[in-house]
mmCIF file of C-alpha atoms in Angstrom:
data_model
loop_
_atom_site.group_PDB
_atom_site.id
_atom_site.type_symbol
_atom_site.label_atom_id
_atom_site.label_comp_id
_atom_site.label_asym_id
_atom_site.label_seq_id
_atom_site.Cartn_x
_atom_site.Cartn_y
_atom_site.Cartn_z
ATOM 1 C CA UNK A 13 -16.405 -8.978 -9.936
ATOM 2 C CA UNK A 14 -18.490 -9.425 -6.856
ATOM 3 C CA UNK A 15 -22.298 -9.072 -8.011
ATOM 4 C CA UNK A 16 -24.574 -8.664 -10.768
ATOM 5 C CA UNK A 17 -28.396 -7.819 -10.739
ATOM 6 C CA UNK A 18 -30.653 -5.470 -9.125
ATOM 7 C CA UNK A 19 -30.410 -3.795 -5.537
ATOM 8 C CA UNK A 20 -26.608 -3.596 -5.612
ATOM 9 C CA UNK A 21 -26.770 0.242 -4.870
ATOM 10 C CA UNK A 22 -27.761 -0.688 -1.400
ATOM 11 C CA UNK A 23 -25.699 -3.633 -0.952
ATOM 12 C CA UNK A 24 -22.300 -2.076 -2.104
ATOM 13 C CA UNK A 25 -23.047 1.518 -0.337
ATOM 14 C CA UNK A 26 -20.250 0.762 2.346
ATOM 15 C CA UNK A 27 -17.870 -1.672 1.018
ATOM 16 C CA UNK A 28 -15.774 0.394 -1.589
ATOM 17 C CA UNK A 29 -17.167 -1.575 -4.626
ATOM 18 C CA UNK A 30 -17.777 -0.057 -7.841
ATOM 19 C CA UNK A 31 -21.502 0.268 -8.806
ATOM 20 C CA UNK A 32 -22.269 1.131 -12.325
ATOM 21 C CA UNK A 33 -26.189 1.370 -13.187
ATOM 22 C CA UNK A 34 -26.779 -0.384 -16.597
ATOM 23 C CA UNK A 35 -30.391 -0.179 -16.992
ATOM 24 C CA UNK A 36 -30.958 0.416 -20.886
ATOM 25 C CA UNK A 37 -27.851 -0.662 -21.749
ATOM 26 C CA UNK A 38 -25.989 -4.013 -22.843
ATOM 27 C CA UNK A 39 -23.157 -5.228 -20.959
ATOM 28 C CA UNK A 40 -20.737 -7.268 -22.943
ATOM 29 C CA UNK A 41 -17.280 -9.203 -21.940
ATOM 30 C CA UNK A 42 -14.127 -7.397 -23.567
ATOM 31 C CA UNK A 43 -12.354 -10.887 -23.323
ATOM 32 C CA UNK A 44 -14.117 -13.333 -25.390
ATOM 33 C CA UNK A 45 -14.180 -17.314 -24.952
ATOM 34 C CA UNK A 46 -14.530 -18.367 -28.731
ATOM 35 C CA UNK A 47 -14.685 -22.041 -27.780
ATOM 36 C CA UNK A 48 -17.663 -21.230 -25.589
ATOM 37 C CA UNK A 49 -19.313 -18.641 -27.991
ATOM 38 C CA UNK A 50 -19.277 -21.341 -30.808
ATOM 39 C CA UNK A 51 -21.015 -23.987 -28.609
ATOM 40 C CA UNK A 52 -18.123 -26.317 -28.254
ATOM 41 C CA UNK A 53 -18.209 -26.274 -24.487
ATOM 42 C CA UNK A 54 -21.045 -27.972 -22.289
ATOM 43 C CA UNK A 55 -23.716 -25.407 -21.416
ATOM 44 C CA UNK A 56 -22.821 -25.852 -17.544
ATOM 45 C CA UNK A 57 -19.121 -24.656 -18.038
ATOM 46 C CA UNK A 58 -18.445 -21.161 -16.807
ATOM 47 C CA UNK A 59 -16.079 -19.472 -18.609
ATOM 48 C CA UNK A 60 -13.335 -17.612 -16.966
ATOM 49 C CA UNK A 61 -14.253 -14.581 -19.226
ATOM 50 C CA UNK A 62 -17.781 -14.560 -18.328
ATOM 51 C CA UNK A 63 -19.237 -11.701 -16.676
ATOM 52 C CA UNK A 64 -20.060 -13.334 -13.481
ATOM 53 C CA UNK A 65 -18.986 -12.893 -9.714
ATOM 54 C CA UNK A 66 -15.588 -14.000 -9.123
ATOM 55 C CA UNK A 67 -14.125 -13.225 -12.549
ATOM 56 C CA UNK A 68 -11.675 -10.536 -13.581
ATOM 57 C CA UNK A 69 -14.004 -7.407 -14.344
ATOM 58 C CA UNK A 70 -13.466 -6.776 -17.873
ATOM 59 C CA UNK A 71 -16.416 -5.607 -19.787
ATOM 60 C CA UNK A 72 -17.879 -3.095 -21.976
ATOM 61 C CA UNK A 73 -21.184 -1.190 -21.748
ATOM 62 C CA UNK A 74 -22.903 -0.243 -24.936
ATOM 63 C CA UNK A 75 -26.463 1.331 -25.661
ATOM 64 C CA UNK A 76 -29.052 -1.069 -26.250
ATOM 65 C CA UNK A 77 -30.616 -1.326 -29.517
ATOM 66 C CA UNK A 78 -34.344 -1.996 -29.844
ATOM 67 C CA UNK A 79 -35.007 -5.296 -31.680
ATOM 68 C CA UNK A 80 -31.365 -6.077 -32.141
ATOM 69 C CA UNK A 81 -30.895 -9.367 -34.209
ATOM 70 C CA UNK A 82 -27.086 -9.366 -34.452
ATOM 71 C CA UNK A 83 -24.808 -10.657 -31.966
ATOM 72 C CA UNK A 84 -24.057 -7.683 -29.391
ATOM 73 C CA UNK A 85 -20.428 -9.179 -29.048
ATOM 74 C CA UNK A 86 -20.184 -9.039 -32.604
ATOM 75 C CA UNK A 87 -21.561 -5.054 -32.951
ATOM 76 C CA UNK A 88 -18.976 -4.249 -30.131
ATOM 77 C CA UNK A 89 -16.022 -5.997 -32.020
ATOM 78 C CA UNK A 90 -17.049 -4.346 -35.337
ATOM 79 C CA UNK A 91 -17.464 -0.783 -33.733
ATOM 80 C CA UNK A 92 -15.774 -0.716 -30.189
ATOM 81 C CA UNK A 93 -15.686 3.124 -30.260
ATOM 82 C CA UNK A 94 -19.720 2.816 -29.353
ATOM 83 C CA UNK A 95 -18.808 1.573 -25.942
ATOM 84 C CA UNK A 96 -19.827 4.292 -23.266
ATOM 85 C CA UNK A 97 -17.957 2.535 -20.430
ATOM 86 C CA UNK A 98 -14.882 -0.063 -20.736
ATOM 87 C CA UNK A 99 -13.395 -1.446 -17.580
ATOM 88 C CA UNK A 100 -10.291 -3.661 -17.652
ATOM 89 C CA UNK A 101 -9.143 -5.626 -14.569
ATOM 90 C CA UNK A 102 -11.473 -3.560 -12.608
ATOM 91 C CA UNK A 103 -10.143 -0.471 -13.813
ATOM 92 C CA UNK A 104 -12.106 2.192 -16.156
ATOM 93 C CA UNK A 105 -10.517 2.665 -19.253
ATOM 94 C CA UNK A 106 -13.435 4.570 -21.041
ATOM 95 C CA UNK A 107 -16.136 6.777 -19.149
ATOM 96 C CA UNK A 108 -18.735 8.465 -20.804
ATOM 97 C CA UNK A 109 -17.478 7.504 -24.135
ATOM 98 C CA UNK A 110 -13.972 8.881 -23.893
ATOM 99 C CA UNK A 111 -10.826 7.151 -22.651
ATOM 100 C CA UNK A 112 -9.638 7.777 -19.198
ATOM 101 C CA UNK A 113 -6.182 8.965 -18.576
ATOM 102 C CA UNK A 114 -5.865 9.202 -14.741
ATOM 103 C CA UNK A 115 -2.568 11.281 -15.025
ATOM 104 C CA UNK A 116 -4.537 14.129 -16.960
ATOM 105 C CA UNK A 117 -7.461 14.196 -14.095
ATOM 106 C CA UNK A 118 -6.160 16.785 -12.036
ATOM 107 C CA UNK A 119 -5.894 19.105 -14.724
ATOM 108 C CA UNK A 120 -9.437 18.045 -16.225
ATOM 109 C CA UNK A 121 -10.928 18.414 -12.869
ATOM 110 C CA UNK A 122 -9.308 21.946 -12.488
ATOM 111 C CA UNK A 123 -10.310 23.121 -15.956
ATOM 112 C CA UNK A 124 -14.091 21.920 -15.421
ATOM 113 C CA UNK A 125 -14.283 23.748 -12.119
ATOM 114 C CA UNK A 126 -12.941 26.779 -13.453
ATOM 115 C CA UNK A 127 -15.427 26.771 -16.276
ATOM 116 C CA UNK A 128 -18.342 25.681 -14.086
ATOM 117 C CA UNK A 129 -20.858 27.515 -11.769
ATOM 118 C CA UNK A 130 -20.520 27.685 -7.877
ATOM 119 C CA UNK A 131 -24.220 27.012 -7.939
ATOM 120 C CA UNK A 132 -23.887 23.448 -6.943
ATOM 121 C CA UNK A 133 -21.551 24.044 -4.023
ATOM 122 C CA UNK A 134 -22.231 23.064 -0.727
ATOM 123 C CA UNK A 135 -23.925 20.192 1.257
ATOM 124 C CA UNK A 136 -26.590 17.787 -0.152
ATOM 125 C CA UNK A 137 -28.458 15.296 2.053
ATOM 126 C CA UNK A 138 -30.651 12.472 0.978
ATOM 127 C CA UNK A 139 -34.203 12.123 1.915
ATOM 128 C CA UNK A 140 -33.636 9.663 4.807
ATOM 129 C CA UNK A 141 -30.650 11.834 6.165
ATOM 130 C CA UNK A 142 -28.309 9.007 5.652
ATOM 131 C CA UNK A 143 -25.916 10.719 3.116
ATOM 132 C CA UNK A 144 -24.210 13.934 3.555
ATOM 133 C CA UNK A 145 -22.322 15.109 0.460
ATOM 134 C CA UNK A 146 -20.129 18.083 0.767
ATOM 135 C CA UNK A 147 -19.232 19.739 -2.550
ATOM 136 C CA UNK A 148 -16.243 21.912 -2.301
ATOM 137 C CA UNK A 149 -14.962 24.765 -4.296
ATOM 138 C CA UNK A 150 -11.460 22.927 -4.724
ATOM 139 C CA UNK A 151 -13.360 20.342 -6.621
ATOM 140 C CA UNK A 152 -13.424 17.977 -3.790
ATOM 141 C CA UNK A 153 -15.997 15.835 -2.205
ATOM 142 C CA UNK A 154 -16.522 14.697 1.411
ATOM 143 C CA UNK A 155 -19.183 12.207 2.337
ATOM 144 C CA UNK A 156 -20.607 11.202 5.663
ATOM 145 C CA UNK A 157 -22.616 7.986 5.400
ATOM 146 C CA UNK A 158 -24.887 6.796 8.188
ATOM 147 C CA UNK A 159 -23.213 9.248 10.671
ATOM 148 C CA UNK A 160 -19.736 8.074 9.594
ATOM 149 C CA UNK A 161 -17.566 11.132 8.559
ATOM 150 C CA UNK A 162 -15.423 10.825 5.706
ATOM 151 C CA UNK A 163 -16.773 7.524 4.424
ATOM 152 C CA UNK A 164 -15.839 8.593 0.881
ATOM 153 C CA UNK A 165 -13.716 11.263 -0.561
ATOM 154 C CA UNK A 166 -12.489 12.085 -3.556
ATOM 155 C CA UNK A 167 -12.528 14.567 -6.699
ATOM 156 C CA UNK A 168 -15.636 15.699 -8.856
ATOM 157 C CA UNK A 169 -16.268 18.010 -11.920
ATOM 158 C CA UNK A 170 -19.489 19.369 -13.357
ATOM 159 C CA UNK A 171 -20.219 19.798 -16.620
ATOM 160 C CA UNK A 172 -23.579 21.507 -17.279
ATOM 161 C CA UNK A 173 -26.005 19.682 -14.962
ATOM 162 C CA UNK A 174 -24.023 16.440 -14.824
ATOM 163 C CA UNK A 175 -21.556 15.581 -11.931
ATOM 164 C CA UNK A 176 -18.823 13.005 -12.484
ATOM 165 C CA UNK A 177 -16.911 11.592 -9.330
ATOM 166 C CA UNK A 178 -13.823 9.840 -8.862
ATOM 167 C CA UNK A 179 -13.462 8.430 -5.371
ATOM 168 C CA UNK A 180 -9.746 8.326 -3.838
ATOM 169 C CA UNK A 181 -10.431 4.639 -3.940
ATOM 170 C CA UNK A 182 -10.543 4.491 -7.531
ATOM 171 C CA UNK A 183 -14.183 3.928 -8.628
ATOM 172 C CA UNK A 184 -16.254 6.490 -10.751
ATOM 173 C CA UNK A 185 -19.790 7.494 -10.488
ATOM 174 C CA UNK A 186 -22.283 10.092 -11.658
ATOM 175 C CA UNK A 187 -25.206 12.013 -10.967
ATOM 176 C CA UNK A 188 -27.402 14.796 -12.416
ATOM 177 C CA UNK A 189 -28.965 17.961 -11.278
ATOM 178 C CA UNK A 190 -32.277 18.667 -11.962
ATOM 179 C CA UNK A 191 -34.610 21.333 -10.526
ATOM 180 C CA UNK A 192 -32.478 21.894 -7.338
ATOM 181 C CA UNK A 193 -32.447 18.241 -6.741
ATOM 182 C CA UNK A 194 -29.354 15.831 -7.146
ATOM 183 C CA UNK A 195 -29.860 12.546 -8.485
ATOM 184 C CA UNK A 196 -26.939 10.216 -7.615
ATOM 185 C CA UNK A 197 -26.586 6.433 -7.071
ATOM 186 C CA UNK A 198 -30.332 5.632 -6.507
ATOM 187 C CA UNK A 199 -30.419 8.719 -3.958
ATOM 188 C CA UNK A 200 -32.377 11.710 -4.216
ATOM 189 C CA UNK A 201 -30.314 14.846 -2.498
ATOM 190 C CA UNK A 202 -31.590 18.177 -1.523
ATOM 191 C CA UNK A 203 -29.309 20.964 -0.440
ATOM 192 C CA UNK A 204 -29.303 21.720 3.245
#
């Protein structure tokens, strides 16, 4: 894990980092330091299981519950199926509430493309002309970023108005189409 907090979408644009927008969600560690949790270590001790830069990326993302009085970690331990995303050793194990099986990914993408409309194919350009994202009929995307061709490449699939990406580097992202606009990773894209 290299960073936590606002502004990471811009900071991670060109370094191959996985960035997950967790606004409106709660992040909990999947490995718990029970000694720290019980208050048996000094407050200045940073647990190796903490969600912090430099530590392994082992965490789950849960929907936030308004006025939650119980322990969020306790809620996750009691009902692990509520996790929307689970990251283990930096790899996504659960995405959008479903286990990820990378071996079946190619088949999933092929089925999704067969069932989806071609209305979103083509080149999408952000409002600053910095990112050009090319969505092709074979379920692949190729991104030009800051004039650098092929900055990111990978597979995508569309379900309804949602687009999920799996970059060839292994990271996942998603976006949403609304009124002929693509909203993805803090950018607003229009078709060229």
